[in-house]
Coordinates of C-alpha atoms and ligand atoms in Angstrom, one line a residue:
X1 CA 117.5 -18.2 16.0
X2 CA 116.0 -21.5 17.1
X3 CA 116.5 -24.7 15.1
X4 CA 114.1 -27.6 14.4
X5 CA 114.1 -30.7 12.3
X6 CA 111.3 -32.6 10.6
X7 CA 111.9 -36.3 9.9
X8 CA 109.7 -38.2 7.5
X9 CA 109.7 -41.4 5.6
X10 CA 107.4 -41.9 2.7
X11 CA 106.6 -45.5 3.9
X12 CA 105.7 -44.4 7.5
X13 CA 102.2 -43.1 7.1
X14 CA 99.6 -42.0 9.6
X15 CA 96.7 -42.4 7.2
X16 CA 94.8 -41.1 4.3
X17 CA 93.1 -37.8 4.9
X18 CA 89.3 -38.1 4.8
X19 CA 88.3 -34.9 3.1
X20 CA 85.5 -34.5 5.6
X21 CA 88.1 -33.3 8.1
X22 CA 87.6 -30.0 6.3
X23 CA 84.0 -29.7 7.2
X24 CA 82.1 -26.8 8.8
X25 CA 78.9 -26.0 10.5
X26 CA 75.7 -24.0 10.0
X27 CA 73.3 -23.7 12.9
X28 CA 70.1 -21.8 13.2
X29 CA 71.8 -19.3 15.5
X30 CA 72.3 -15.6 15.2
X31 CA 72.9 -14.5 11.6
X32 CA 74.3 -17.8 10.3
X33 CA 71.3 -18.9 8.3
X34 CA 69.3 -15.6 8.0
X35 CA 71.5 -12.8 6.7
X36 CA 74.3 -15.3 6.4
X37 CA 73.6 -17.9 3.8
X38 CA 70.0 -16.9 3.1
X39 CA 68.7 -13.4 2.7
X40 CA 66.1 -13.0 -0.1
X41 CA 66.1 -9.2 0.2
X42 CA 69.9 -9.0 -0.4
X43 CA 71.2 -7.7 -3.8
X44 CA 73.5 -10.8 -3.7
X45 CA 70.6 -13.2 -3.3
X46 CA 69.9 -15.7 -6.1
X47 CA 66.3 -16.7 -7.2
X48 CA 66.0 -18.8 -4.0
X49 CA 67.3 -16.2 -1.7
X50 CA 70.7 -17.8 -1.2
X51 CA 73.6 -15.3 -0.9
X52 CA 75.8 -16.0 -3.9
X53 CA 78.6 -13.8 -2.6
X54 CA 78.8 -16.1 0.5
X55 CA 78.6 -19.2 -1.6
X56 CA 81.6 -17.9 -3.6
X57 CA 83.7 -17.6 -0.5
X58 CA 82.6 -21.0 0.9
X59 CA 83.8 -22.5 -2.4
X60 CA 87.2 -21.0 -1.8
X61 CA 87.3 -22.7 1.6
X62 CA 86.6 -26.0 -0.2
X63 CA 84.3 -27.5 2.5
X64 CA 83.1 -31.0 1.7
X65 CA 80.6 -31.3 4.5
X66 CA 78.5 -29.0 6.6
X67 CA 76.8 -30.0 9.8
X68 CA 73.2 -28.7 10.2
X69 CA 70.8 -27.5 11.8
X70 CA 72.6 -27.4 15.2
X71 CA 74.2 -27.4 17.7
X72 CA 72.1 -26.6 20.8
X73 CA 69.3 -25.5 18.5
X74 CA 68.7 -29.0 17.3
X75 CA 67.8 -30.2 20.8
X76 CA 64.5 -28.4 20.6
X77 CA 63.9 -28.5 16.9
X78 CA 60.9 -29.8 15.0
X79 CA 62.3 -30.4 11.5
X80 CA 58.7 -30.6 10.1
X81 CA 58.3 -26.9 10.9
X82 CA 60.8 -26.0 8.3
X83 CA 59.4 -28.0 5.3
X84 CA 56.4 -27.4 3.0
X85 CA 54.9 -24.1 2.0
X86 CA 56.7 -21.2 3.6
X87 CA 53.5 -19.3 4.4
X88 CA 52.3 -22.2 6.5
X89 CA 55.5 -22.5 8.6
X90 CA 55.1 -21.7 12.3
X91 CA 57.2 -19.1 14.1
X92 CA 58.5 -20.8 17.3
X93 CA 60.6 -19.9 20.3
X94 CA 64.1 -21.4 20.3
X95 CA 65.1 -22.1 23.9
X96 CA 68.7 -22.8 23.0
X97 CA 69.4 -19.2 22.0
X98 CA 66.3 -17.4 23.4
X99 CA 65.1 -16.1 20.0
X100 CA 62.2 -16.5 17.6
X101 CA 62.8 -19.0 14.7
X102 CA 60.7 -18.1 11.7
X103 CA 61.4 -21.5 9.9
X104 CA 61.6 -19.7 6.5
X105 CA 64.7 -21.7 5.9
X106 CA 64.6 -25.5 6.6
X107 CA 65.9 -28.9 5.6
X108 CA 65.0 -28.7 1.9
X109 CA 66.4 -25.2 1.5
X110 CA 69.6 -26.4 3.2
X111 CA 70.0 -29.3 0.8
X112 CA 69.5 -26.9 -2.2
X113 CA 72.0 -24.6 -0.7
X114 CA 74.5 -27.4 -0.1
X115 CA 74.4 -28.3 -3.8
X116 CA 75.1 -24.8 -4.8
X117 CA 78.0 -24.5 -2.3
X118 CA 79.6 -27.8 -3.5
X119 CA 79.2 -29.4 -0.2
X120 CA 77.2 -32.2 1.5
X121 CA 75.1 -32.4 4.6
X122 CA 75.9 -33.9 8.0
X123 CA 72.4 -33.8 9.6
X124 CA 71.7 -33.8 13.3
X125 CA 68.5 -35.3 14.9
X126 CA 66.9 -34.0 18.0
X127 CA 67.6 -36.3 20.9
X128 CA 66.9 -33.6 23.5
X129 CA 63.1 -32.9 23.4
X130 CA 62.4 -35.7 20.9
X131 CA 63.6 -39.2 20.1
X132 CA 63.4 -42.4 18.1
X133 CA 60.1 -41.7 16.3
X134 CA 61.2 -38.3 14.9
X135 CA 64.6 -39.6 14.0
X136 CA 63.1 -42.4 12.1
X137 CA 60.7 -40.0 10.2
X138 CA 63.4 -37.6 9.1
X139 CA 65.6 -40.4 7.7
X140 CA 62.5 -41.6 5.8
X141 CA 61.7 -38.1 4.6
X142 CA 65.3 -37.5 3.4
X143 CA 66.5 -40.9 2.1
X144 CA 63.7 -43.1 0.9
X145 CA 62.8 -43.0 -2.7
X146 CA 59.0 -43.0 -2.2
X147 CA 56.0 -45.2 -1.4
X148 CA 55.9 -44.2 2.3
X149 CA 54.2 -41.3 4.1
X150 CA 57.3 -39.2 4.7
X151 CA 59.0 -39.9 1.4
X152 CA 55.8 -39.0 -0.4
X153 CA 55.6 -35.9 1.7
X154 CA 59.0 -34.8 0.5
X155 CA 57.9 -35.3 -3.1
X156 CA 54.8 -33.2 -2.3
X157 CA 57.1 -30.5 -1.1
X158 CA 58.8 -30.5 -4.5
X159 CA 61.7 -32.8 -4.0
X160 CA 61.2 -35.9 -6.2
X161 CA 64.6 -37.3 -5.6
X162 CA 65.8 -38.4 -2.1
X163 CA 68.4 -36.2 -0.4
X164 CA 70.4 -39.3 0.4
X165 CA 72.1 -37.9 3.5
X166 CA 74.9 -40.3 4.6
X167 CA 76.1 -38.8 7.8
X168 CA 73.9 -38.2 10.8
X169 CA 74.5 -36.9 14.4
X170 CA 72.7 -38.6 17.2
X171 CA 71.8 -35.4 19.0
X172 CA 74.2 -32.6 20.2
X173 CA 76.2 -32.2 23.4
X174 CA 73.9 -34.4 25.4
X175 CA 76.5 -34.3 28.3
X176 CA 75.9 -30.5 28.7
X177 CA 73.6 -29.3 31.5
X178 CA 72.7 -26.4 29.2
X179 CA 71.3 -28.8 26.6
X180 CA 67.6 -29.2 26.2
X181 CA 66.9 -32.8 27.3
X182 CA 70.3 -33.2 28.9
X183 CA 70.9 -36.8 29.8
X184 CA 73.2 -38.9 31.9
X185 CA 75.7 -41.0 29.9
X186 CA 73.7 -44.2 30.5
X187 CA 70.4 -42.5 29.5
X188 CA 72.0 -41.0 26.4
X189 CA 73.9 -44.2 25.4
X190 CA 70.7 -46.3 25.5
X191 CA 68.8 -43.7 23.5
X192 CA 71.6 -43.4 21.0
X193 CA 71.7 -47.1 20.5
X194 CA 68.0 -47.5 20.0
X195 CA 67.7 -44.4 17.8
X196 CA 70.7 -45.5 15.7
X197 CA 69.3 -49.0 15.3
X198 CA 66.0 -47.7 14.0
X199 CA 67.6 -45.1 11.7
X200 CA 69.8 -47.8 10.2
X201 CA 66.7 -50.0 9.7
X202 CA 65.3 -47.2 7.6
X203 CA 68.5 -46.7 5.6
X204 CA 71.4 -49.2 6.4
X205 CA 73.8 -47.1 4.3
X206 CA 74.0 -44.2 6.7
X207 CA 76.7 -43.5 9.2
X208 CA 76.1 -42.3 12.8
X209 CA 78.0 -40.0 15.1
X210 CA 77.4 -40.4 18.8
X211 CA 77.9 -37.5 21.2
X212 CA 81.1 -37.5 23.1
X213 CA 82.1 -34.7 25.5
X214 CA 81.5 -31.0 24.9
X215 CA 85.1 -30.4 25.9
X216 CA 88.0 -31.9 27.8
X217 CA 87.0 -29.7 30.8
X218 CA 83.7 -31.4 31.3
X219 CA 83.5 -33.2 34.7
X220 CA 82.0 -36.2 33.1
X221 CA 84.8 -36.5 30.4
X222 CA 86.1 -40.0 30.1
X223 CA 83.4 -41.8 32.0
X224 CA 80.9 -40.3 29.5
X225 CA 82.7 -41.7 26.5
X226 CA 83.1 -45.1 28.1
X227 CA 79.5 -45.4 29.2
X228 CA 78.0 -44.1 26.0
X229 CA 80.1 -46.3 23.8
X230 CA 79.5 -49.3 26.0
X231 CA 75.8 -48.8 25.2
X232 CA 75.9 -47.9 21.5
X233 CA 79.2 -49.3 20.1
X234 CA 77.4 -51.4 17.5
X235 CA 75.3 -48.5 16.1
X236 CA 77.9 -45.7 16.2
X237 CA 80.5 -45.2 13.6
X238 CA 82.0 -42.0 15.1
X239 CA 82.3 -40.4 18.5
X240 CA 82.2 -36.6 18.6
X241 CA 84.6 -34.1 20.3
X242 CA 83.9 -30.4 20.7
X243 CA 86.4 -27.8 21.8
X244 CA 86.6 -24.1 21.8
X245 CA 89.6 -22.0 23.0
X246 CA 89.9 -18.4 24.1
X247 CA 92.6 -16.0 25.1
X248 CA 90.7 -14.3 27.9
X249 CA 93.9 -13.8 29.9
X250 CA 95.7 -12.3 27.0
X251 CA 98.5 -14.8 27.3
X252 CA 99.4 -15.7 23.7
X253 CA 102.0 -18.4 24.4
X254 CA 99.4 -20.2 26.6
X255 CA 96.7 -19.6 24.0
X256 CA 98.8 -21.2 21.3
X257 CA 99.8 -24.0 23.6
X258 CA 96.2 -25.2 23.3
X259 CA 97.3 -27.4 20.4
X260 CA 98.9 -29.6 23.2
X261 CA 95.6 -29.8 25.0
X262 CA 93.8 -30.6 21.8
X263 CA 96.3 -33.4 21.0
X264 CA 95.8 -34.8 24.5
X265 CA 92.0 -34.7 24.1
X266 CA 92.2 -36.6 20.8
X267 CA 94.6 -39.2 22.2
X268 CA 92.5 -39.7 25.2
X269 CA 89.3 -40.2 23.2
X270 CA 91.1 -42.7 20.9
X271 CA 92.2 -44.6 24.0
X272 CA 88.7 -44.8 25.4
X273 CA 87.2 -45.9 22.1
X274 CA 89.9 -48.6 21.9
X275 CA 89.4 -49.7 25.5
X276 CA 85.7 -50.2 24.8
X277 CA 86.6 -52.0 21.6
X278 CA 88.9 -54.3 23.6
X279 CA 86.3 -54.9 26.4
X280 CA 83.7 -55.8 23.8
X281 CA 86.1 -57.9 21.7
X282 CA 85.1 -56.0 18.6
X283 CA 86.9 -55.7 15.3
X284 CA 85.3 -52.5 14.3
X285 CA 87.1 -49.3 15.4
X286 CA 85.2 -46.1 16.3
X287 CA 86.5 -43.1 14.5
X288 CA 86.5 -39.5 15.7
X289 CA 84.3 -36.6 14.5
X290 CA 85.7 -33.4 15.9
X291 CA 82.5 -31.7 14.8
X292 CA 82.8 -28.4 16.7
X293 CA 86.2 -26.7 17.0
X294 CA 87.3 -23.1 16.9
X295 CA 88.3 -20.0 18.9
X296 CA 85.3 -18.6 20.7
X297 CA 85.4 -15.9 23.4
X298 CA 85.5 -12.4 21.8
X299 CA 81.7 -12.1 21.7
X300 CA 80.9 -13.6 25.1
X301 CA 80.3 -10.3 27.0
X302 CA 78.4 -8.7 24.2
X303 CA 76.1 -11.7 24.0
X304 CA 75.1 -11.5 27.7
X305 CA 73.3 -8.2 26.8
X306 CA 70.9 -9.7 24.3
X307 CA 67.2 -9.2 24.8
X308 CA 65.1 -12.4 24.7
X309 CA 62.8 -13.3 21.8
X310 CA 64.2 -11.1 19.0
X311 CA 64.8 -12.4 15.5
X312 CA 68.1 -12.8 13.8
X313 CA 70.3 -11.0 16.4
X314 CA 74.0 -10.4 16.1
X315 CA 75.1 -13.3 18.3
X316 CA 78.4 -15.1 18.7
X317 CA 79.9 -12.6 16.2
X318 CA 83.6 -13.0 17.2
X319 CA 85.9 -10.7 15.3
X320 CA 89.0 -12.8 14.9
X321 CA 92.6 -11.5 15.0
X322 CA 95.9 -12.7 13.8
X323 CA 96.7 -14.9 16.8
X324 CA 93.4 -16.7 16.4
X325 CA 94.4 -17.5 12.8
X326 CA 97.6 -19.0 14.2
X327 CA 95.8 -21.2 16.6
X328 CA 93.3 -22.3 13.9
X329 CA 96.3 -23.4 11.8
X330 CA 97.7 -25.3 14.8
X331 CA 94.4 -27.0 15.6
X332 CA 94.2 -28.2 12.0
X333 CA 97.8 -29.5 12.1
X334 CA 96.9 -31.3 15.3
X335 CA 93.9 -33.0 13.8
X336 CA 95.8 -34.0 10.6
X337 CA 98.5 -35.6 12.8
X338 CA 95.6 -38.0 13.8
X339 CA 94.2 -38.5 10.3
X340 CA 94.0 -42.2 10.9
X341 CA 91.2 -41.7 13.5
X342 CA 89.9 -38.1 13.0
X343 CA 87.8 -38.6 9.9
X344 CA 85.3 -35.8 10.3
X345 CA 85.8 -32.3 11.7
X346 CA 83.7 -29.2 11.5
X347 CA 85.0 -25.7 11.9
X348 CA 82.3 -24.1 14.1
X349 CA 80.8 -22.2 12.4
X350 CA 80.8 -21.0 8.8
X351 CA 79.1 -17.7 8.4
X352 CA 78.7 -14.8 10.9
X353 CA 78.5 -17.0 14.0
X354 CA 82.1 -17.6 15.2
X355 CA 82.9 -17.8 11.6
X356 CA 85.6 -17.3 8.9
X357 CA 83.0 -15.4 6.7
X358 CA 81.1 -12.3 7.7
X359 CA 78.3 -10.6 5.9
X360 CA 76.7 -7.2 5.9
X361 CA 74.0 -5.8 3.6
X362 CA 76.8 -4.5 1.3
X363 CA 79.0 -7.6 1.0
X364 CA 80.8 -10.6 2.5
X365 CA 84.4 -10.8 3.7
X366 CA 87.0 -13.0 5.1
X367 CA 88.1 -13.0 8.7
X368 CA 91.7 -13.8 9.6
X369 CA 90.8 -17.5 10.3
X370 CA 89.5 -17.9 6.8
X371 CA 93.1 -18.0 5.5
X372 CA 94.7 -20.9 7.4
X373 CA 91.5 -22.9 6.9
X374 CA 91.4 -22.3 3.2
X375 CA 95.1 -23.0 2.8
X376 CA 95.1 -26.3 4.7
X377 CA 91.8 -27.4 3.1
X378 CA 93.0 -26.8 -0.4
X379 CA 96.6 -28.0 0.0
X380 CA 96.1 -30.8 2.6
X381 CA 94.7 -33.6 0.5
X382 CA 96.5 -36.9 0.4
X383 CA 98.2 -39.0 3.0
X384 CA 99.6 -37.8 6.3
X385 CA 103.2 -38.9 6.9
X386 CA 104.3 -39.6 10.4
X387 CA 106.1 -36.3 10.9
X388 CA 108.6 -36.4 13.7
X389 CA 109.1 -32.8 14.9
X390 CA 112.3 -32.2 16.9
X391 CA 111.8 -28.6 18.2
X392 CA 112.6 -26.6 21.3
X393 CA 109.7 -26.3 23.8
X394 CA 108.3 -23.8 26.3
X395 CA 106.5 -24.4 29.5
X396 CA 102.7 -24.0 29.5
X397 CA 99.9 -25.1 31.8
X398 CA 99.3 -28.0 29.4
X399 CA 102.9 -29.2 29.8
X400 CA 105.9 -28.6 27.4
X401 CA 104.6 -27.0 24.2
X402 CA 106.8 -27.2 21.1
X403 CA 107.5 -23.9 19.4
X404 CA 106.9 -25.7 16.1
X405 CA 103.8 -27.5 15.1
X406 CA 104.1 -29.3 11.8
X407 CA 102.8 -32.1 9.6
X408 CA 103.7 -33.4 6.1
X409 CA 101.1 -34.5 3.6
X410 CA 102.1 -36.6 0.6
X411 CA 100.0 -36.8 -2.5
X412 CA 101.3 -39.8 -4.5
X413 CA 99.0 -39.2 -7.5
X414 CA 100.1 -35.6 -7.9
X415 CA 103.6 -36.4 -6.8
X416 CA 103.7 -33.6 -4.2
X417 CA 104.7 -33.2 -0.6
X418 CA 103.2 -30.4 1.4
X419 CA 104.6 -29.2 4.7
X420 CA 102.4 -27.2 7.1
X421 CA 104.4 -25.5 9.8
X422 CA 103.5 -23.1 12.6
X423 CA 106.2 -21.2 14.4
X424 CA 104.6 -20.2 17.8
X425 CA 107.6 -18.3 18.9
X426 CA 106.6 -14.7 19.3
X427 CA 110.2 -13.3 19.3
X428 CA 112.5 -15.6 17.4
X429 CA 112.5 -17.0 13.9
X430 CA 113.0 -20.7 13.5
X431 CA 115.3 -22.6 11.1
X432 CA 113.7 -25.8 10.0
X433 CA 115.4 -28.5 8.1
X434 CA 113.9 -31.6 6.5
X435 CA 115.8 -34.4 4.8
X436 CA 114.0 -34.9 1.4
X437 CA 116.4 -37.4 -0.2
X438 CA 113.5 -39.9 -0.6
X439 CA 111.7 -37.3 -2.6
X440 CA 114.1 -37.3 -5.5
X441 CA 114.1 -34.2 -7.7
X442 CA 111.5 -32.5 -5.6
X443 CA 111.8 -28.8 -5.5
X444 CA 109.8 -26.0 -3.9
X445 CA 106.7 -25.2 -6.0
X446 CA 105.1 -22.8 -3.6
X447 CA 105.8 -21.3 -0.2
X448 CA 102.9 -19.4 1.3
X449 CA 103.2 -17.6 4.6
X450 CA 100.7 -16.0 6.9
X451 CA 102.2 -13.5 9.3
X452 CA 101.6 -10.1 10.8
X453 CA 103.5 -7.8 13.1
X454 CA 100.4 -7.3 15.3
X455 CA 98.9 -10.3 17.1
X456 CA 95.7 -8.4 17.5
X457 CA 95.3 -7.3 13.9
X458 CA 91.9 -8.0 12.4
X459 CA 90.3 -8.0 9.0
X460 CA 87.2 -5.8 8.2
X461 CA 84.8 -5.4 5.3
X462 CA 86.9 -2.4 4.1
X463 CA 90.2 -4.3 4.6
X464 CA 89.6 -8.0 4.3
X465 CA 93.2 -8.7 3.6
X466 CA 94.9 -6.9 6.4
X467 CA 95.9 -10.3 7.6
X468 CA 96.3 -12.4 4.5
X469 CA 98.9 -14.9 3.1
X470 CA 101.9 -13.8 1.0
X471 CA 104.1 -15.8 -1.3
X472 CA 107.8 -16.4 -0.4
X473 CA 110.1 -16.9 -3.4
X474 CA 113.4 -17.7 -1.8
X475 CA 112.9 -21.2 -0.3
X476 CA 114.9 -24.0 -1.9
X477 CA 115.8 -27.6 -1.6
X478 CA 119.6 -28.0 -1.7
X479 CA 121.2 -31.4 -2.0
X480 CA 118.0 -33.2 -0.9
X481 CA 117.6 -31.0 2.1
X482 CA 114.9 -28.3 2.7
X483 CA 116.2 -25.6 4.9
X484 CA 113.8 -22.8 5.6
X485 CA 113.6 -19.9 8.0
X486 CA 110.2 -19.4 9.5
X487 CA 109.6 -15.8 10.9
X488 CA 108.5 -15.5 14.5
X489 CA 104.7 -16.0 14.8
X490 CA 104.0 -17.3 11.4
X491 CA 102.2 -20.1 9.6
X492 CA 103.6 -21.7 6.4
X493 CA 102.5 -24.0 3.6
X494 CA 105.5 -25.3 1.6
X495 CA 104.5 -27.4 -1.4
X496 CA 107.1 -29.5 -3.1
X497 CA 107.0 -31.5 -6.3
X498 CA 109.0 -32.5 -9.3
Ligands
LIG1 O1 78.7 -23.5 18.0 C1 78.0 -22.9 19.1 C2 77.4 -23.8 20.1 O2 78.5 -24.4 20.8 C3 76.7 -25.0 19.6 O3 75.3 -24.7 19.4 C4 76.8 -26.0 20.7 O4 76.8 -27.3 20.3 C5 78.1 -25.6 21.4 O5 78.0 -25.5 22.7

């Protein structure tokens, strides 16, 4: 059995967790909106056509913010097509995903849905095929009380009160050649600066996310961040990061070692943000919005076969397995370890499209990745402690990867300490010890484990809990020391309190 130690000190904190780190994403793509969150003909639909079974599952995930309406989709979107009387809304081609968008669901429906799902909106504007003028208009439509053309138009559409959307994305993946209106860093940086300036003139209370790189593998990575921030440092509050991982080579140790790559990505972006801050002699820091992250590869081949111009296709419908759930846990631990700078993050996406929740005409169910997300989102509220992990490592293409990924979250109000731990070892269990003498009289309140004998095990509508967490009853604190054995390939939540 391998051995590891966790060292923490209640005074050595990384930072408070911004609850928006548990965000997600709904794009007009595949069956995310239509047949996902909205399906008027479904027996589960409420009076507005929203799927209440899906809302119930989203509430279990405890998602405080949802990014909308894209993604690549937003770079060709006319938000005006999705507001007003439904019978007057145009059907348009969507060049991001080569489908027909009916516009039967739009901005106002999304805001109604967000309320029902106990979440809030992170709204993206189109900086691909559009620009400053439209960004100005949508902020006016959403956030001004009234007395102007677009705010009155919102009222005419039946929304007397402003939506008051606080967080806005300045476009999407503008570094990507696949993006409609793809730009150089300089072009995008200037546009982001001027669009952001005007949007904040309409509503100074909003916060803005500028586009960073679409992944660490982009050729322009680094130079992109530097140039973009050099142009829009004053207007931006956050810089985005996007990253998806896959196990195409069927090499699970390498796949799980992606937490090392993710950590390196985050650290690099923080360095660039701070370098621009130093060059500009600024006091404000730019925070990180990891607003697309997940595993994505299972559906790639299938998606290549899709016919153009259909409506609501099964697209990006990855069926997740147990090892994907392990990586999702590891990715969340990695982001939490940077809670001082990663303030927003969005699991991409939420329903049907590379998603923890799947729907059919007969119901909605939870994929494997639902569980680590729900556990960390519900248990990971408070302050991240600087968690020093001393663990054996293995070689990977990203460098030495620790077998153990872990982070401790202290909640002073509730007087709890929660340990998240992922044992990536596929053969061996791991004995973990943690000195808890500073946490006098704390004992184990709950120990929840996610494991499975088969790395490729999946959940289905018929068996949504094939891969699901179980409670462990035997874990104890003895003489101020937690000593726990983590099974091979397993994720754990250990909650301690008085
Ligand atoms: O989430 C799916 C797609 O991945 C998004 O539309 C895009 O931003 C990214 O490339």
